[in-house]
Structure formats: C-alpha cells, structure tokens
XYZ file of C-alpha atoms in Angstrom:
585
model
C 8.465 -37.582 29.256
C 6.460 -40.126 27.311
C 7.857 -43.216 29.000
C 6.867 -41.884 32.411
C 3.229 -41.438 31.583
C 0.308 -43.320 33.119
C 0.688 -47.069 32.587
C -1.537 -49.093 30.258
C -1.418 -52.781 29.277
C 0.290 -52.074 25.980
C 3.117 -50.500 27.930
C 3.688 -53.275 30.408
C 7.030 -55.023 29.902
C 6.918 -58.743 29.326
C 8.273 -59.506 32.826
C 6.103 -57.705 35.366
C 7.270 -57.949 38.968
C 4.168 -58.806 41.029
C 5.838 -58.977 44.449
C 3.856 -59.959 47.572
C 0.510 -59.491 45.883
C 1.025 -62.680 43.879
C -1.516 -64.942 45.693
C -4.388 -62.509 45.182
C -3.398 -61.712 41.647
C -3.069 -65.399 40.863
C -6.648 -66.003 41.868
C -7.823 -63.104 39.758
C -5.806 -64.395 36.830
C -7.314 -67.825 37.220
C -10.751 -66.278 37.109
C -9.887 -64.387 33.956
C -8.591 -67.515 32.290
C -11.781 -69.329 33.040
C -13.740 -66.351 31.763
C -11.868 -66.370 28.475
C -12.271 -70.133 28.177
C -15.985 -69.846 28.734
C -16.092 -67.404 25.857
C -14.554 -69.959 23.484
C -11.248 -68.190 22.851
C -9.301 -69.484 19.829
C -6.192 -71.596 20.344
C -3.120 -69.585 21.331
C -0.576 -69.347 18.470
C 2.981 -70.196 19.287
C 4.805 -66.900 18.561
C 3.179 -65.570 15.424
C 2.431 -61.821 15.233
C -0.471 -61.024 12.927
C -0.721 -57.526 11.379
C -3.642 -56.391 9.252
C -3.311 -53.012 7.542
C -6.819 -51.666 7.584
C -6.021 -48.237 6.125
C -2.839 -46.736 4.712
C -2.603 -43.100 3.517
C -1.892 -42.513 -0.154
C 1.161 -40.484 0.801
C 3.542 -41.827 3.436
C 6.563 -39.584 3.832
C 7.926 -41.405 6.844
C 7.722 -44.877 8.404
C 8.284 -45.806 12.013
C 11.768 -47.178 12.703
C 13.484 -48.312 15.895
C 14.304 -45.371 18.123
C 11.392 -43.252 16.885
C 8.976 -41.688 19.302
C 5.344 -42.263 18.430
C 1.962 -41.062 19.545
C -0.939 -43.399 18.829
C -4.449 -44.283 19.833
C -5.577 -47.846 20.396
C -8.385 -50.121 21.500
C -7.208 -53.274 23.308
C -9.526 -56.292 23.286
C -9.448 -60.014 23.835
C -10.293 -62.289 20.901
C -13.927 -62.400 22.013
C -14.159 -58.625 21.703
C -14.006 -57.853 25.391
C -12.205 -54.548 25.868
C -9.437 -54.475 28.431
C -8.020 -51.005 27.679
C -8.371 -47.982 25.390
C -6.393 -44.747 25.014
C -9.560 -43.137 23.724
C -11.219 -43.697 27.100
C -8.410 -41.781 28.771
C -8.675 -38.940 26.274
C -4.976 -38.960 25.413
C -2.676 -40.799 23.042
C -0.168 -43.368 24.145
C 3.331 -41.915 23.709
C 6.433 -44.087 23.659
C 9.789 -44.809 22.043
C 9.700 -47.765 19.652
C 12.199 -50.632 19.903
C 13.429 -49.609 23.334
C 11.583 -52.290 25.318
C 9.183 -49.740 26.806
C 6.191 -51.696 25.518
C 5.414 -55.355 24.934
C 7.515 -56.958 22.215
C 4.578 -57.563 19.896
C 3.598 -53.887 19.922
C 7.225 -52.855 19.456
C 7.238 -54.938 16.276
C 3.730 -54.030 15.144
C 4.430 -50.293 15.130
C 7.462 -50.606 12.848
C 6.839 -49.364 9.306
C 3.643 -47.519 10.152
C 2.782 -44.144 8.617
C 1.014 -41.278 10.287
C -2.757 -41.865 10.032
C -2.221 -45.520 9.175
C -4.561 -47.922 10.980
C -3.539 -51.465 11.836
C -5.295 -54.373 13.493
C -2.710 -56.362 15.426
C -3.013 -59.841 16.985
C -0.261 -60.432 19.506
C 0.446 -63.907 20.885
C 1.176 -64.231 24.591
C 4.829 -64.984 23.881
C 5.124 -61.419 22.537
C 2.761 -59.997 25.132
C 2.383 -60.873 28.822
C 3.059 -64.587 28.549
C 1.959 -67.173 31.026
C 1.826 -64.693 33.894
C -0.443 -62.034 32.342
C -1.192 -58.904 34.356
C -3.159 -59.229 37.527
C -6.732 -58.039 37.330
C -6.300 -57.096 33.675
C -4.632 -59.688 31.399
C -5.034 -63.405 32.079
C -2.127 -65.796 31.529
C -1.426 -66.885 27.965
C -3.848 -64.261 26.591
C -3.907 -63.305 22.931
C -4.291 -59.560 22.625
C -5.949 -57.613 19.823
C -5.044 -53.981 19.259
C -6.771 -51.574 16.849
C -4.001 -48.982 16.403
C -4.123 -45.519 14.775
C -0.755 -43.788 14.453
C -0.896 -40.010 14.919
C 2.702 -38.855 15.199
C 6.327 -39.884 14.570
C 9.537 -38.149 15.479
C 13.073 -38.949 16.457
C 15.398 -37.207 18.914
C 17.828 -36.694 16.041
C 15.227 -34.818 13.969
C 15.661 -31.202 12.978
C 13.118 -28.748 11.645
C 11.871 -29.934 8.260
C 11.120 -27.295 5.636
C 9.253 -27.985 2.411
C 8.841 -24.988 0.113
C 5.943 -25.580 -2.251
C 5.836 -22.105 -3.766
C 8.577 -19.522 -4.200
C 8.253 -16.265 -6.174
C 10.586 -15.863 -9.131
C 11.724 -12.497 -7.816
C 13.183 -12.958 -4.351
C 15.342 -9.946 -3.546
C 15.407 -10.462 0.205
C 15.169 -13.370 2.650
C 14.285 -13.549 6.319
C 17.254 -13.170 8.656
C 17.679 -13.164 12.428
C 16.197 -9.989 14.014
C 13.900 -9.304 11.036
C 10.270 -8.494 11.768
C 7.790 -10.450 9.695
C 4.065 -10.728 9.104
C 2.752 -14.131 8.038
C -0.349 -16.264 7.865
C -0.360 -19.870 8.980
C -2.430 -22.962 9.567
C -1.079 -25.035 12.452
C -1.912 -28.725 12.601
C -0.737 -31.904 14.238
C 0.893 -34.648 12.183
C -2.449 -36.348 11.658
C -3.920 -33.181 10.168
C -5.833 -32.001 13.229
C -5.994 -28.212 13.064
C -5.068 -26.539 16.326
C -4.718 -22.911 15.251
C -4.979 -20.595 12.250
C -4.215 -16.918 11.725
C -6.607 -17.050 8.764
C -9.484 -17.805 11.137
C -8.597 -14.727 13.174
C -8.367 -12.724 9.939
C -5.084 -11.125 10.934
C -1.465 -12.008 10.389
C 0.920 -13.214 13.051
C 3.529 -10.495 13.522
C 6.826 -11.157 15.233
C 10.586 -10.814 15.310
C 12.518 -13.852 14.107
C 15.404 -15.508 15.921
C 15.209 -13.616 19.208
C 13.079 -16.084 21.185
C 9.615 -14.727 20.574
C 8.632 -17.981 18.846
C 9.131 -21.658 19.586
C 12.670 -22.617 18.498
C 11.467 -24.699 15.557
C 9.500 -21.844 14.065
C 12.392 -19.443 14.631
C 14.505 -21.765 12.480
C 11.845 -22.689 9.943
C 11.092 -19.096 8.956
C 14.698 -18.193 8.137
C 15.445 -17.713 4.451
C 11.846 -17.149 3.374
C 10.898 -14.631 0.680
C 7.787 -12.501 0.695
C 5.093 -14.545 -1.031
C 6.834 -17.851 -0.335
C 4.776 -20.753 0.994
C 6.278 -23.415 3.229
C 5.382 -26.446 5.278
C 7.432 -26.318 8.459
C 7.474 -29.502 10.547
C 8.636 -28.985 14.102
C 9.519 -31.874 16.434
C 8.180 -31.453 19.986
C 11.570 -30.764 21.584
C 11.691 -27.653 19.309
C 7.999 -26.968 19.890
C 5.901 -27.298 23.032
C 7.614 -30.389 24.434
C 6.194 -32.599 27.157
C 3.688 -30.057 28.402
C 2.043 -29.096 25.133
C 0.305 -25.746 25.206
C -2.258 -26.764 27.795
C -5.106 -26.476 25.312
C -4.993 -27.796 21.774
C -1.437 -29.090 21.434
C -0.900 -32.365 23.297
C 2.268 -33.490 24.997
C 5.163 -34.528 22.750
C 3.345 -33.516 19.573
C 5.035 -32.774 16.280
C 3.666 -29.602 14.697
C 3.094 -28.793 11.042
C 2.789 -25.137 10.040
C 1.570 -24.165 6.579
C 3.054 -20.679 6.263
C 2.800 -17.867 3.710
C 5.079 -14.881 4.290
C 3.400 -11.553 3.618
C 5.832 -8.978 4.911
C 9.443 -8.554 5.936
C 11.535 -5.721 7.305
C 14.235 -4.905 9.800
C 14.076 -2.075 12.341
C 17.311 -0.766 10.834
C 15.797 -0.508 7.344
C 15.485 2.795 5.545
C 13.334 3.316 2.498
C 14.135 1.486 -0.723
C 13.759 3.335 -4.012
C 13.552 1.607 -7.387
C 13.693 3.780 -10.491
C 11.256 2.739 -13.212
C 11.486 5.730 -15.556
C 13.525 8.952 -15.604
C 12.925 11.543 -18.356
C 15.977 12.430 -20.438
C 15.363 16.129 -19.885
C 15.410 16.782 -16.153
C 16.471 20.341 -15.424
C 15.170 20.366 -11.874
C 14.611 17.891 -9.054
C 12.337 18.046 -6.044
C 13.681 19.551 -2.815
C 12.439 20.131 0.716
C 9.747 22.813 0.642
C 8.553 22.040 -2.877
C 4.887 21.392 -3.546
C 4.310 18.250 -5.596
C 1.431 16.676 -7.479
C 1.775 12.941 -8.068
C -0.205 9.826 -8.796
C 0.352 6.606 -6.889
C -0.753 3.034 -6.367
C -0.285 1.810 -2.812
C 0.061 -1.883 -1.937
C 1.485 -4.164 0.718
C 4.572 -6.276 0.079
C 2.456 -9.272 -0.901
C 0.720 -7.184 -3.560
C -2.480 -6.482 -1.611
C -3.841 -3.179 -2.917
C -4.903 -0.588 -0.340
C -5.156 2.783 -2.115
C -4.738 4.628 -5.418
C -4.932 8.248 -6.492
C -5.902 6.981 -9.949
C -9.111 5.496 -8.574
C -10.032 8.932 -7.191
C -9.145 10.515 -10.558
C -7.020 13.203 -8.963
C -3.414 13.560 -7.951
C -2.166 13.604 -4.399
C -0.899 17.117 -3.698
C 1.415 17.965 -0.830
C 4.482 19.807 0.382
C 7.679 17.768 0.644
C 9.701 17.531 3.839
C 7.155 19.357 5.972
C 5.617 16.349 7.718
C 2.391 16.449 5.706
C 2.949 12.822 4.615
C 4.498 9.796 6.343
C 8.232 10.096 6.938
C 9.147 7.479 4.348
C 7.189 9.234 1.621
C 8.671 12.605 2.586
C 12.072 11.078 1.959
C 11.060 9.103 -1.124
C 9.702 12.177 -2.914
C 13.046 14.010 -2.802
C 15.260 14.247 -5.871
C 12.578 13.450 -8.442
C 11.986 14.939 -11.887
C 8.663 15.869 -13.415
C 7.434 12.784 -15.242
C 9.632 10.408 -13.258
C 8.253 7.051 -12.114
C 9.587 5.299 -9.043
C 8.750 2.569 -6.574
C 9.221 3.551 -2.948
C 9.249 0.769 -0.326
C 8.653 2.078 3.169
C 9.227 0.076 6.386
C 6.507 0.460 9.035
C 8.603 2.611 11.378
C 8.679 5.182 8.551
C 5.055 4.465 7.589
C 2.032 3.806 9.787
C 3.867 1.909 12.527
C 2.459 -0.816 14.743
C -1.080 0.544 14.650
C -1.538 0.796 10.892
C -4.326 2.893 9.430
C -7.574 2.014 7.645
C -6.835 -0.825 5.237
C -3.171 -0.831 6.233
C -2.445 -3.414 8.951
C -0.100 -2.752 11.832
C 3.652 -3.170 11.177
C 3.082 -3.345 7.415
C 5.717 -2.512 4.815
C 4.228 -0.212 2.174
C 4.945 -0.164 -1.549
C 4.135 2.979 -3.519
C 4.440 3.176 -7.301
C 4.509 6.918 -7.943
C 4.412 9.114 -11.035
C 5.399 12.754 -10.610
C 3.012 15.004 -12.522
C 4.514 18.336 -11.522
C 6.107 20.257 -8.692
C 6.920 23.844 -7.833
C 8.101 26.000 -4.996
C 6.064 28.864 -3.510
C 9.037 31.116 -4.273
C 9.011 30.243 -7.980
C 8.457 32.917 -10.606
C 7.435 32.373 -14.217
C 9.882 30.268 -16.184
C 10.544 31.763 -19.620
C 12.532 30.160 -22.434
C 12.780 31.956 -25.779
C 12.428 29.431 -28.596
C 12.713 31.885 -31.490
C 13.453 35.596 -31.722
C 13.402 37.644 -34.966
C 16.600 39.503 -35.872
C 14.675 42.773 -35.865
C 13.340 42.890 -32.336
C 13.298 46.538 -31.305
C 9.660 46.994 -30.252
C 8.950 45.019 -27.097
C 5.622 44.384 -25.460
C 4.844 46.239 -22.245
C 2.021 46.839 -19.855
C -0.964 48.406 -21.592
C -0.096 47.053 -25.033
C -2.754 45.225 -26.965
C -1.244 41.902 -28.048
C -2.444 39.062 -30.241
C -0.900 35.648 -29.830
C -1.327 31.923 -30.369
C -0.768 29.373 -27.625
C -0.801 25.688 -26.790
C -1.509 25.002 -23.104
C -0.647 21.748 -21.302
C 0.052 20.405 -17.865
C 3.608 19.404 -17.081
C 2.875 15.757 -17.885
C 1.801 16.758 -21.399
C -1.951 16.689 -20.814
C -3.468 19.135 -23.328
C -5.608 21.865 -21.784
C -6.339 24.238 -24.663
C -5.033 25.661 -27.930
C -5.941 28.757 -29.951
C -5.011 26.894 -33.126
C -8.076 24.683 -32.815
C -10.277 27.803 -32.899
C -8.458 29.331 -35.887
C -7.953 32.707 -34.207
C -5.551 34.452 -31.899
C -6.053 35.249 -28.236
C -6.099 39.035 -27.757
C -5.510 40.874 -24.481
C -4.256 44.100 -22.988
C -1.082 43.344 -21.083
C -1.217 44.005 -17.358
C -4.971 44.551 -17.293
C -5.857 41.306 -15.471
C -7.471 39.716 -18.515
C -5.276 36.611 -18.103
C -3.619 34.904 -15.146
C -0.775 36.873 -13.659
C 1.829 34.387 -14.895
C 0.756 34.931 -18.512
C 0.835 38.700 -18.054
C 4.440 38.300 -16.910
C 5.367 35.788 -19.581
C 4.164 38.039 -22.440
C 6.199 41.027 -21.315
C 9.162 42.196 -23.434
C 8.262 40.096 -26.471
C 8.577 41.241 -30.052
C 6.269 40.344 -32.907
C 7.158 36.892 -34.280
C 8.893 35.751 -31.093
C 8.140 32.280 -29.731
C 8.418 31.337 -26.085
C 7.882 28.461 -23.705
C 6.345 29.680 -20.443
C 5.992 27.666 -17.234
C 3.583 29.178 -14.716
C 3.475 28.014 -11.083
C -0.032 27.693 -9.610
C 0.256 30.773 -7.358
C 0.638 32.778 -10.588
C -1.896 30.614 -12.429
C -5.182 29.160 -11.251
C -4.107 28.477 -7.659
C -5.324 25.702 -5.400
C -8.829 25.746 -6.851
C -7.870 25.364 -10.513
C -10.695 25.497 -13.037
C -13.348 22.873 -12.496
C -13.314 20.267 -15.219
C -10.363 21.888 -16.989
C -7.349 22.760 -14.834
C -6.551 20.726 -11.683
C -5.944 22.543 -8.442
C -2.311 23.547 -7.725
C -1.287 22.643 -11.282
C 1.818 24.019 -12.968
C 0.935 25.241 -16.471
C 3.071 25.086 -19.602
C 2.389 27.412 -22.564
C 4.028 27.529 -25.981
C 3.221 31.020 -27.299
C 3.868 33.030 -30.443
C 3.287 36.804 -30.535
C 1.645 37.760 -33.834
C 0.678 41.403 -33.363
C 1.236 44.272 -30.966
C -0.584 47.586 -30.743
C 1.210 49.935 -28.378
C -0.888 50.938 -25.426
C -1.188 54.228 -23.573
C 0.935 55.348 -20.671
C 0.087 53.668 -17.399
C -3.096 55.177 -15.953
C -4.425 56.650 -19.210
C -7.392 55.451 -21.267
C -7.230 58.345 -23.781
C -4.413 60.621 -24.895
C -4.050 63.496 -27.369
C -1.726 63.183 -30.292
C -0.264 66.665 -30.438
C -1.390 69.979 -28.989
C -4.746 70.229 -27.246
C -7.141 72.948 -28.432
C -7.085 75.942 -26.039
C -10.884 76.136 -26.446
C -11.540 72.430 -25.856
C -14.752 72.868 -23.856
C -16.227 75.206 -26.456
C -15.233 72.772 -29.210
C -17.065 69.916 -27.472
C -20.120 72.103 -26.597
C -21.556 71.908 -30.050
C -24.849 73.710 -29.302
C -23.039 76.394 -27.289
C -25.401 76.237 -24.332
C -22.579 76.024 -21.783
C -23.291 72.374 -21.074
C -21.945 69.171 -22.628
C -24.104 66.049 -22.643
C -22.926 62.464 -23.346
C -23.882 62.514 -27.042
C -21.872 65.677 -27.662
C -18.937 64.313 -25.700
C -18.961 60.899 -27.489
C -19.277 62.429 -30.942
C -16.338 64.765 -30.338
C -13.993 62.081 -28.942
C -14.920 59.647 -31.776
C -14.091 62.333 -34.332
C -10.706 63.103 -32.716
C -9.769 59.396 -32.731
C -10.812 58.990 -36.370
C -8.766 61.959 -37.573
C -5.773 60.837 -35.524
C -5.746 63.689 -33.036
C -6.620 61.390 -30.115
C -6.089 57.791 -29.141
C -8.138 55.439 -26.969
C -6.494 52.596 -25.035
C -6.455 49.566 -27.387
C -8.179 46.349 -26.495
C -11.121 47.865 -24.628
C -14.693 48.807 -25.598
C -14.402 52.378 -26.966
C -17.951 53.330 -25.948
C -17.347 52.251 -22.377
C -14.082 54.193 -22.205
C -15.845 57.338 -23.445
C -18.755 56.844 -21.023
C -16.211 56.468 -18.247
C -14.449 59.648 -19.292
C -17.763 61.553 -19.335
C -18.736 60.230 -15.901
C -15.413 61.311 -14.448
C -15.882 64.855 -15.798
C -19.482 65.042 -14.609
C -18.451 65.882 -11.054
C -21.937 66.297 -9.624
C -23.335 63.377 -11.618
C -26.244 65.392 -13.054
C -25.777 64.004 -16.590
C -23.997 67.056 -18.024
C -20.596 68.703 -17.815
C -20.229 72.426 -17.189
C -17.138 74.483 -17.936
C -16.424 74.680 -14.189
C -16.427 70.849 -13.937
C -14.325 70.312 -17.038
C -10.575 69.752 -16.423
C -7.680 68.170 -18.273
C -5.590 65.496 -16.553
C -2.648 67.775 -15.880
C -5.049 70.095 -14.088
C -6.139 67.329 -11.674
C -4.446 65.652 -8.769
C -2.491 62.647 -9.906
C -4.638 60.225 -7.937
C -7.878 61.443 -9.485
C -9.367 60.638 -12.939
C -7.193 59.322 -15.714
C -9.078 60.738 -18.711
C -8.455 63.929 -20.703
C-alpha cells in the first residue's frame, strides 16, 4: 500500500526516532547546518506555511480533502536551491493519504485543495517539517524546505466508479446488462491525462463479456446501462482497477484510471434475431417459406451504423434459397414469412451471423443489421399463376396449342419495374401457341383464352428466362408479371400437321399436281398447286408460319431420295405413312 512505500523526506513524520545512531547523526546535522549557513539561508519563519499556485487547470472537478489518497511528483530543495530529494529521480510518484499524519504537517496542509495537474510551490517552516532535530544525513535542524509539487491523482477509499455520459443516442432500445457481450473502443488514461492504452491505436475494438469477471471490477460496473453509440467517461479508483501492483507496465501503483468509451455493439448469447417491419404491402397473398427462392436487395451495416455491404451498390439483387443453409443462419430465419415488396430490418447476433471470426469487412463477434427489400420469390414447384381480370359473356372458342393468337401485354417484374409493353409499339404480339415462340410460361398462360379476355399472368423463372435472364433487360431468376388481352385468334391445325385438306382429297392428286404430265413433280409445280388449294379454300396451311417455308418443307418430305423431284412412287398422303413420319399431306 502507499504508506508502506520507500521512504522520502516528505514522508518523514515530525518526530523521527533516531535511536543509538544519534551521536553520528548529530555531527552530520551540525555539518549541514553550517553548510546552509554558509549559503546565506534566509531567516527561519516561525510557523508560517507559504503556498504559491504556479499553475491551476481551467477545469477542476475535484479538490484534495482530508482522507484522500494522492499521487504526486515533487522536487525538494533548500532555500538556496540545493536539492535534497526528488520523486522524479526515483521514477515513481509519491503516494500517500492526506491528513493522516503519514507526511510532515506542512505537506499535509499544502496538498489540501489541490486539483489534478495543479502545480504548487510550497515553503514549509521547520515547525511544520522536521523541526530542530531534522533528519540525519539529509535535513539539518531548523531547515526550511521548498517543495515543487505536481498533483497527478486523487481518490478516496469511499469512492465508487464515476460515470459521465457526454453523448447518448436519442433511440436507445437496449442497454448493457450483466452477461452481455459487447464491442467497444476506448482511450485509457491516468488522471493527469497520460495515455496508457487505446483500442483505436490497435485499430480493433475490445470485445468482452460484461459482469462476469473478464474486466477490472470498475469497468464491469462502468459499462452497465450503456446504449450502442453512447460515449462515456468512466473513472475507476485503483481498488476497482489495478490496485497496488498496477499492470506492471504503463499503469502505476494506486492509479485512478479514466476510460473514454464508445459502445459499438451489444448482444447476449441467448439472443435470437430481431425483426423490425418497415413496410408491408396491403395485398400479400403469399409469404416466403423454407425452400423458396428469393430475390432481395439489402444494405448491411454494424450496430453503430458502419456500412459493410449493399446489393444496391452492385446493382443486382441477392438471390438465394431460403432455409437451405445458403446464407447465414440469422438471415435464413429473417427471410421467412415475407411478402413480395415487403421491407424489413433484420438484426442478427454474431452466433447467428459470422461468429467470433467475422468475415471481410465484418469484425469478429459483430451484430449485423440488414435492411432488406423483397423483390420477388418463387418455389421450384410453382406453375404459372393465372388470374382472369375480364371474360366476355360469349366465350365459347378457347385458344389451344397450334392456334395463331394476337394479344397485347404489359410486362413487369414483381416490384413493378417495367420490362416491356406492346402498347408502346402500337401493334399486337402474334404467336402460334405451343410452338416455342415465347417462354413456356406464356405459352401456358395464353391457353384456354377467348377473344377479348384479359388476364394477369405470373411466370416463375424456370418457366420464364431462368437463371440467366436476358442481359440488360430481365434479371436472372426473376419472376415475371404480364397483363395480357387476347385480341384475335385463328384456329390452328391438329397437332403435328402443317397443312390439311378442307373436304375430300382428289383421288388423282399426283396427276393434278403434275401439271406437265411427265410423271415427276418439281418444287414450282408443287408450290403452285398448294397455293391454289389454299386460295380456293380446299386446303389450309398452319397459321402464323411462313407459307413458302411450310410448302418447301412439305416438298422435301415427299422427295424421299432428295433428288429435287417427286415421283408417283414417292408420293404418299399422311394416312398412308407411319404416324411418326412426315406430317404433311
């Protein structure tokens, strides 16, 4: 303890017991007196203590009172300037209780009322110092003593941890409790401002549990009740800090400690995720479930607001399956039960995030905050969603595979982003149903419609543009929404046919086609004949395709040996062929 430390003149009590060494010490004292006299020492005052305040801090939060423990540096000199002692020479402060008689009476009085970092020049008369006896070999009898004192520390055994909050966020939803795990930055200094440690200098937070003995007792207490973002000055007396021994390096014995703390993070090992709803669409027919595939945007930050990632900055959504372990456990849970268009904040403790190790810009043991916006989701088992918005009263003819249909559409993503619209081109989109001219989901969505009907069609990506999407137009894995109106329908041919006869087929069909009667039919003869039959209504080509190409195809199929002409032996009608061969005639 401080009063057991190495002795110095300022600590000697006024009545020193010299014992059997008195004769020798008396001679030495006599020598010292003569030495001082030879140096023209001023007359000794009766009992007047002289105090000169050479520097006082602008701010003095505490003054020394009786019973306080102080740490101070000093130079001790005689009036002629001769040094007799200095704490600086020993490389350690002088530590003592004030007003307890542990030091000479003049110093006991001189220290009263001092502030930390205050400097005083003190002249102590012998009546308040070592009197007529002095201290052998050091202080002559009746010596006036001068002390240049710098106070570095004050505390009292009755002190507790002092907390001064100089910034507190307006929104403080949670405060530090015993057993919480926190991440904080700090500057640690002694009472005189000497810095002994800083997490800022190490460029990493100090991470610890609170209230379970991982910290010095004073810090365990001082951190309780803090909010994330709060800034505090925590003053810890030595008996709640490093005590008599200090830390063996930068913190001296019996030193008060001042920690300037900012709390960055807070969680408890028992925490689950926290979900805050920011926006929920009024129309929410479906919510995300395990196994769904979701596309969402997010901003990721730490609890103190430090940004670490954003899908927006990459200009593409984050796409993943839910509940399959493709994302951190907390996000897997936080993505459940959401609607398309919903916005939520998901707060994830580290044991459900990136744990003690962290990842990339995310420090170890960090709580994560994700602000997410669901763009769309689907399930691999989904089919096309069809909602009829309007249906004419006369709806007897329904579209089917092979029909040539004309329709208008507006195409968007599920978040309303416009992809395309036929209305802006002023013409319909025309296709043959079931021919692969549009994505499979549209082929399905246009089935069984009647002219004038309006539908809303939702197409999952596996029936749309898949994982790849369309570069610059449709994102990968995007769910598509179409509002369509069927304007016209031309019935197609039976499945597998590109040309059919309307009525009976001529029994002399080959001869009818062989216009020059040479027993061979060339492409010109064949094309002219089929064109004529279509024009007069005796035959019909599949609608929606290039007629010339259909006829060329039909000719090629009949030209069995591919010599550019059809003979009567090669020529066959469809019902004369195997079902799996050639669909024409």
